């Protein structure tokens, strides 16, 4: 089933996180919900998607988040609408992100680059 294009990047990111935690889920069931709820407010749809994958979702402003390896992985929205999973960070302030649509390819950004690109 084809997913509403607005939600596909979010779904890809949430699936990465659900797999990280080895949660039992049905991606197809989430896609059905997206198509059924596509006229609802975006925040409501995203929260329902997360719940169906066994995850919780909390909205936090980019400036309020102190990156900590214990809080990873995180789903983040970048300026320009890109969605990515922040999955690792090192002692030098570099973070590893997986952008939706990149097929699992990881991109390394400095903490400053990440901060300037996150949607506020």
Short mmCIF file of N, CA and C in Angstrom, two decimals:
data_model
loop_
_atom_site.label_atom_id
_atom_site.label_comp_id
_atom_site.label_asym_id
_atom_site.label_seq_id
_atom_site.Cartn_x
_atom_site.Cartn_y
_atom_site.Cartn_z
N UNK A 1 0.85 -1.17 0.00
CA UNK A 1 0.00 0.00 0.00
C UNK A 1 0.89 1.24 0.00
N UNK A 2 0.48 2.21 -0.78
CA UNK A 2 1.24 3.45 -0.87
C UNK A 2 0.86 4.38 0.29
N UNK A 3 1.86 4.98 0.89
CA UNK A 3 1.67 5.86 2.03
C UNK A 3 1.52 7.30 1.55
N UNK A 4 0.74 8.08 2.27
CA UNK A 4 0.61 9.50 1.98
C UNK A 4 2.02 10.10 1.97
N UNK A 5 2.41 10.83 0.90
CA UNK A 5 3.79 11.31 0.76
C UNK A 5 4.28 12.19 1.92
N UNK A 6 3.38 12.90 2.57
CA UNK A 6 3.77 13.76 3.68
C UNK A 6 4.31 12.95 4.85
N UNK A 7 3.83 11.72 5.00
CA UNK A 7 4.17 10.92 6.18
C UNK A 7 5.21 9.84 5.92
N UNK A 8 5.53 9.56 4.68
CA UNK A 8 6.49 8.48 4.38
C UNK A 8 7.85 8.71 5.04
N UNK A 9 8.44 9.93 4.97
CA UNK A 9 9.74 10.12 5.65
C UNK A 9 9.65 9.89 7.15
N UNK A 10 8.56 10.32 7.77
CA UNK A 10 8.37 10.10 9.21
C UNK A 10 8.27 8.61 9.50
N UNK A 11 7.53 7.89 8.66
CA UNK A 11 7.38 6.46 8.87
C UNK A 11 8.72 5.75 8.76
N UNK A 12 9.52 6.11 7.76
CA UNK A 12 10.84 5.49 7.61
C UNK A 12 11.69 5.71 8.86
N UNK A 13 11.68 6.92 9.39
CA UNK A 13 12.44 7.20 10.60
C UNK A 13 11.93 6.42 11.80
N UNK A 14 10.62 6.36 11.95
CA UNK A 14 10.04 5.62 13.07
C UNK A 14 10.33 4.13 12.96
N UNK A 15 10.35 3.60 11.73
CA UNK A 15 10.67 2.18 11.54
C UNK A 15 12.10 1.88 11.96
N UNK A 16 13.03 2.79 11.66
CA UNK A 16 14.42 2.62 12.08
C UNK A 16 14.50 2.51 13.60
N UNK A 17 13.78 3.39 14.29
CA UNK A 17 13.81 3.39 15.76
C UNK A 17 13.13 2.15 16.31
N UNK A 18 12.00 1.75 15.74
CA UNK A 18 11.29 0.55 16.20
C UNK A 18 12.16 -0.69 16.02
N UNK A 19 12.89 -0.76 14.91
CA UNK A 19 13.79 -1.90 14.69
C UNK A 19 14.95 -1.88 15.69
N UNK A 20 15.44 -0.69 16.01
CA UNK A 20 16.52 -0.55 16.99
C UNK A 20 16.11 -1.18 18.31
N UNK A 21 14.87 -0.93 18.72
CA UNK A 21 14.36 -1.47 19.99
C UNK A 21 13.77 -2.87 19.84
N UNK A 22 13.84 -3.43 18.64
CA UNK A 22 13.32 -4.78 18.35
C UNK A 22 11.86 -4.93 18.75
N UNK A 23 11.07 -3.92 18.38
CA UNK A 23 9.64 -3.95 18.69
C UNK A 23 8.90 -4.78 17.66
N UNK A 24 7.81 -5.37 18.08
CA UNK A 24 6.97 -6.16 17.19
C UNK A 24 5.92 -5.22 16.60
N UNK A 25 5.93 -5.07 15.28
CA UNK A 25 5.01 -4.12 14.65
C UNK A 25 4.67 -4.58 13.23
N UNK A 26 3.64 -3.97 12.68
CA UNK A 26 3.24 -4.19 11.30
C UNK A 26 3.31 -2.85 10.58
N UNK A 27 4.28 -2.71 9.69
CA UNK A 27 4.42 -1.46 8.94
C UNK A 27 3.18 -1.23 8.07
N UNK A 28 2.61 -2.30 7.56
CA UNK A 28 1.42 -2.17 6.72
C UNK A 28 0.24 -1.63 7.52
N UNK A 29 0.11 -2.05 8.76
CA UNK A 29 -0.97 -1.56 9.61
C UNK A 29 -0.81 -0.06 9.84
N UNK A 30 0.41 0.40 10.00
CA UNK A 30 0.66 1.83 10.19
C UNK A 30 0.31 2.59 8.91
N UNK A 31 0.65 2.03 7.76
CA UNK A 31 0.32 2.68 6.48
C UNK A 31 -1.19 2.83 6.31
N UNK A 32 -1.94 1.81 6.71
CA UNK A 32 -3.40 1.89 6.64
C UNK A 32 -3.90 3.04 7.51
N UNK A 33 -3.36 3.16 8.70
CA UNK A 33 -3.75 4.24 9.60
C UNK A 33 -3.43 5.60 9.00
N UNK A 34 -2.26 5.72 8.40
CA UNK A 34 -1.87 6.99 7.77
C UNK A 34 -2.89 7.38 6.71
N UNK A 35 -3.25 6.43 5.86
CA UNK A 35 -4.20 6.74 4.80
C UNK A 35 -5.58 7.05 5.35
N UNK A 36 -5.95 6.40 6.42
CA UNK A 36 -7.26 6.63 7.02
C UNK A 36 -7.31 7.98 7.75
N UNK A 37 -6.21 8.36 8.38
CA UNK A 37 -6.16 9.57 9.20
C UNK A 37 -5.51 10.76 8.50
N UNK A 38 -5.26 10.67 7.19
CA UNK A 38 -4.47 11.69 6.51
C UNK A 38 -5.08 13.09 6.56
N UNK A 39 -6.35 13.21 6.85
CA UNK A 39 -6.98 14.54 6.94
C UNK A 39 -6.92 15.11 8.36
N UNK A 40 -6.44 14.33 9.31
CA UNK A 40 -6.33 14.78 10.70
C UNK A 40 -5.11 15.69 10.84
N UNK A 41 -5.02 16.44 11.93
CA UNK A 41 -3.82 17.27 12.17
C UNK A 41 -2.54 16.41 12.18
N UNK A 42 -1.48 16.96 11.63
CA UNK A 42 -0.22 16.22 11.47
C UNK A 42 0.28 15.64 12.78
N UNK A 43 0.26 16.42 13.84
CA UNK A 43 0.78 15.94 15.12
C UNK A 43 0.00 14.72 15.60
N UNK A 44 -1.30 14.72 15.43
CA UNK A 44 -2.13 13.59 15.84
C UNK A 44 -1.79 12.34 15.04
N UNK A 45 -1.61 12.49 13.73
CA UNK A 45 -1.27 11.35 12.88
C UNK A 45 0.08 10.77 13.28
N UNK A 46 1.07 11.63 13.51
CA UNK A 46 2.40 11.15 13.89
C UNK A 46 2.39 10.45 15.24
N UNK A 47 1.61 10.95 16.17
CA UNK A 47 1.51 10.29 17.48
C UNK A 47 0.85 8.92 17.35
N UNK A 48 -0.16 8.81 16.50
CA UNK A 48 -0.81 7.51 16.28
C UNK A 48 0.14 6.53 15.61
N UNK A 49 0.92 7.03 14.65
CA UNK A 49 1.91 6.17 13.99
C UNK A 49 2.89 5.61 15.01
N UNK A 50 3.42 6.48 15.85
CA UNK A 50 4.40 6.05 16.86
C UNK A 50 3.78 5.02 17.79
N UNK A 51 2.57 5.28 18.24
CA UNK A 51 1.90 4.36 19.16
C UNK A 51 1.73 2.98 18.54
N UNK A 52 1.36 2.93 17.25
CA UNK A 52 1.17 1.64 16.60
C UNK A 52 2.47 0.87 16.42
N UNK A 53 3.58 1.58 16.44
CA UNK A 53 4.88 0.92 16.35
C UNK A 53 5.44 0.57 17.72
N UNK A 54 4.71 0.89 18.77
CA UNK A 54 5.17 0.60 20.13
C UNK A 54 6.06 1.68 20.69
N UNK A 55 6.03 2.86 20.08
CA UNK A 55 6.87 3.98 20.50
C UNK A 55 6.02 5.07 21.13
N UNK A 56 6.67 5.98 21.78
CA UNK A 56 6.02 7.19 22.26
C UNK A 56 6.59 8.36 21.47
N UNK A 57 5.84 9.44 21.41
CA UNK A 57 6.33 10.61 20.68
C UNK A 57 6.09 11.85 21.52
N UNK A 58 7.15 12.62 21.68
CA UNK A 58 7.06 13.87 22.43
C UNK A 58 7.70 14.96 21.59
N UNK A 59 7.01 16.06 21.43
CA UNK A 59 7.52 17.18 20.65
C UNK A 59 8.37 18.07 21.55
N UNK A 60 9.60 18.33 21.11
CA UNK A 60 10.52 19.16 21.88
C UNK A 60 11.18 20.14 20.91
N UNK A 61 11.26 21.40 21.30
CA UNK A 61 11.94 22.39 20.47
C UNK A 61 13.42 22.05 20.36
N UNK A 62 13.99 22.30 19.21
CA UNK A 62 15.38 21.92 18.95
C UNK A 62 16.34 22.53 19.97
N UNK A 63 16.13 23.76 20.37
CA UNK A 63 17.03 24.41 21.33
C UNK A 63 16.93 23.83 22.73
N UNK A 64 15.83 23.15 23.02
CA UNK A 64 15.62 22.61 24.37
C UNK A 64 16.28 21.25 24.57
N UNK A 65 16.74 20.64 23.50
CA UNK A 65 17.30 19.30 23.59
C UNK A 65 18.80 19.36 23.81
N UNK A 66 19.24 18.79 24.90
CA UNK A 66 20.67 18.62 25.14
C UNK A 66 21.00 17.22 24.66
N UNK A 67 21.75 17.13 23.58
CA UNK A 67 22.06 15.81 23.03
C UNK A 67 22.86 14.99 24.02
N UNK A 68 22.40 13.81 24.24
CA UNK A 68 23.01 12.90 25.20
C UNK A 68 22.93 11.50 24.59
N UNK A 69 24.03 10.75 24.56
CA UNK A 69 23.99 9.41 23.97
C UNK A 69 22.93 8.51 24.59
N UNK A 70 22.55 8.76 25.83
CA UNK A 70 21.56 7.92 26.49
C UNK A 70 20.15 8.16 25.95
N UNK A 71 19.95 9.27 25.26
CA UNK A 71 18.63 9.59 24.70
C UNK A 71 18.49 9.16 23.25
N UNK A 72 19.51 8.62 22.68
CA UNK A 72 19.48 8.25 21.26
C UNK A 72 18.93 6.84 21.10
N UNK A 73 18.27 6.56 20.01
CA UNK A 73 18.05 7.37 18.82
C UNK A 73 16.89 8.35 18.98
N UNK A 74 17.00 9.46 18.24
CA UNK A 74 15.97 10.50 18.22
C UNK A 74 15.52 10.73 16.78
N UNK A 75 14.27 11.07 16.61
CA UNK A 75 13.74 11.45 15.31
C UNK A 75 13.74 12.97 15.25
N UNK A 76 14.29 13.54 14.18
CA UNK A 76 14.43 14.99 14.10
C UNK A 76 13.95 15.49 12.75
N UNK A 77 13.40 16.70 12.77
CA UNK A 77 12.99 17.36 11.53
C UNK A 77 13.98 18.48 11.24
N UNK A 78 14.49 18.49 10.03
CA UNK A 78 15.47 19.49 9.62
C UNK A 78 14.79 20.58 8.82
N UNK A 79 15.48 21.73 8.71
CA UNK A 79 14.95 22.79 7.86
C UNK A 79 14.87 22.23 6.45
N UNK A 80 13.86 22.62 5.74
CA UNK A 80 13.66 22.05 4.41
C UNK A 80 12.78 20.82 4.44
N UNK A 81 12.37 20.40 5.64
CA UNK A 81 11.44 19.28 5.75
C UNK A 81 12.06 17.90 5.82
N UNK A 82 13.38 17.80 5.78
CA UNK A 82 14.01 16.48 5.87
C UNK A 82 13.79 15.88 7.26
N UNK A 83 13.59 14.57 7.28
CA UNK A 83 13.42 13.83 8.53
C UNK A 83 14.60 12.88 8.67
N UNK A 84 15.16 12.81 9.86
CA UNK A 84 16.32 11.94 10.08
C UNK A 84 16.29 11.36 11.49
N UNK A 85 16.97 10.25 11.62
CA UNK A 85 17.17 9.63 12.93
C UNK A 85 18.59 9.95 13.37
N UNK A 86 18.71 10.58 14.52
CA UNK A 86 20.03 10.83 15.12
C UNK A 86 20.32 9.60 15.95
N UNK A 87 21.31 8.80 15.53
CA UNK A 87 21.48 7.50 16.18
C UNK A 87 22.78 7.31 16.95
N UNK A 88 23.77 8.16 16.75
CA UNK A 88 25.04 7.99 17.46
C UNK A 88 25.73 9.32 17.62
N UNK A 89 26.56 9.40 18.64
CA UNK A 89 27.44 10.56 18.77
C UNK A 89 28.75 10.12 19.42
N UNK A 90 29.81 10.87 19.12
CA UNK A 90 31.10 10.51 19.70
C UNK A 90 31.57 11.59 20.67
N UNK A 91 32.74 11.37 21.25
CA UNK A 91 33.29 12.29 22.25
C UNK A 91 33.72 13.63 21.66
N UNK A 92 33.90 13.68 20.35
CA UNK A 92 34.37 14.90 19.70
C UNK A 92 33.23 15.79 19.23
N UNK A 93 32.00 15.42 19.52
CA UNK A 93 30.86 16.24 19.14
C UNK A 93 30.28 15.94 17.78
N UNK A 94 30.69 14.85 17.18
CA UNK A 94 30.12 14.45 15.89
C UNK A 94 28.92 13.55 16.12
N UNK A 95 27.90 13.74 15.29
CA UNK A 95 26.70 12.90 15.40
C UNK A 95 26.48 12.19 14.07
N UNK A 96 25.93 11.00 14.17
CA UNK A 96 25.61 10.20 13.00
C UNK A 96 24.11 10.23 12.80
N UNK A 97 23.68 10.58 11.59
CA UNK A 97 22.25 10.64 11.29
C UNK A 97 21.94 9.79 10.07
N UNK A 98 20.72 9.26 10.05
CA UNK A 98 20.20 8.54 8.88
C UNK A 98 19.01 9.33 8.37
N UNK A 99 19.14 9.91 7.18
CA UNK A 99 18.03 10.65 6.60
C UNK A 99 17.05 9.68 5.95
N UNK A 100 15.77 9.97 6.10
CA UNK A 100 14.74 9.16 5.45
C UNK A 100 14.97 9.20 3.95
N UNK A 101 14.86 8.05 3.34
CA UNK A 101 15.05 7.96 1.90
C UNK A 101 16.47 7.64 1.48
N UNK A 102 17.41 7.59 2.42
CA UNK A 102 18.81 7.29 2.09
C UNK A 102 19.14 5.81 2.21
N UNK A 103 18.16 4.98 2.48
CA UNK A 103 18.38 3.54 2.52
C UNK A 103 19.35 3.08 3.59
N UNK A 104 19.37 3.76 4.73
CA UNK A 104 20.23 3.34 5.83
C UNK A 104 21.61 3.96 5.82
N UNK A 105 21.93 4.75 4.80
CA UNK A 105 23.23 5.42 4.72
C UNK A 105 23.34 6.44 5.85
N UNK A 106 24.45 6.41 6.55
CA UNK A 106 24.65 7.34 7.66
C UNK A 106 25.47 8.54 7.21
N UNK A 107 25.10 9.70 7.71
CA UNK A 107 25.79 10.95 7.45
C UNK A 107 26.33 11.47 8.77
N UNK A 108 27.58 11.92 8.77
CA UNK A 108 28.17 12.46 9.99
C UNK A 108 28.15 13.98 9.93
N UNK A 109 27.64 14.58 10.99
CA UNK A 109 27.59 16.04 11.11
C UNK A 109 28.23 16.43 12.44
N UNK A 110 28.80 17.63 12.48
CA UNK A 110 29.26 18.14 13.77
C UNK A 110 28.03 18.59 14.55
N UNK A 111 28.21 18.74 15.83
CA UNK A 111 27.10 19.19 16.68
C UNK A 111 26.60 20.58 16.24
N UNK A 112 27.52 21.45 15.82
CA UNK A 112 27.14 22.78 15.36
C UNK A 112 26.35 22.71 14.05
N UNK A 113 26.80 21.87 13.12
CA UNK A 113 26.06 21.70 11.87
C UNK A 113 24.66 21.18 12.14
N UNK A 114 24.57 20.22 13.03
CA UNK A 114 23.26 19.66 13.38
C UNK A 114 22.36 20.75 13.97
N UNK A 115 22.88 21.51 14.91
CA UNK A 115 22.09 22.55 15.55
C UNK A 115 21.58 23.61 14.59
N UNK A 116 22.40 23.95 13.60
CA UNK A 116 21.98 24.99 12.64
C UNK A 116 20.97 24.47 11.63
N UNK A 117 20.90 23.16 11.44
CA UNK A 117 19.99 22.58 10.45
C UNK A 117 18.69 22.06 11.03
N UNK A 118 18.59 21.93 12.34
CA UNK A 118 17.35 21.43 12.95
C UNK A 118 16.26 22.48 12.86
N UNK A 119 15.07 22.01 12.59
CA UNK A 119 13.92 22.92 12.54
C UNK A 119 13.56 23.31 13.96
N UNK A 120 13.46 24.60 14.21
CA UNK A 120 13.26 25.10 15.55
C UNK A 120 11.87 25.04 16.02
#
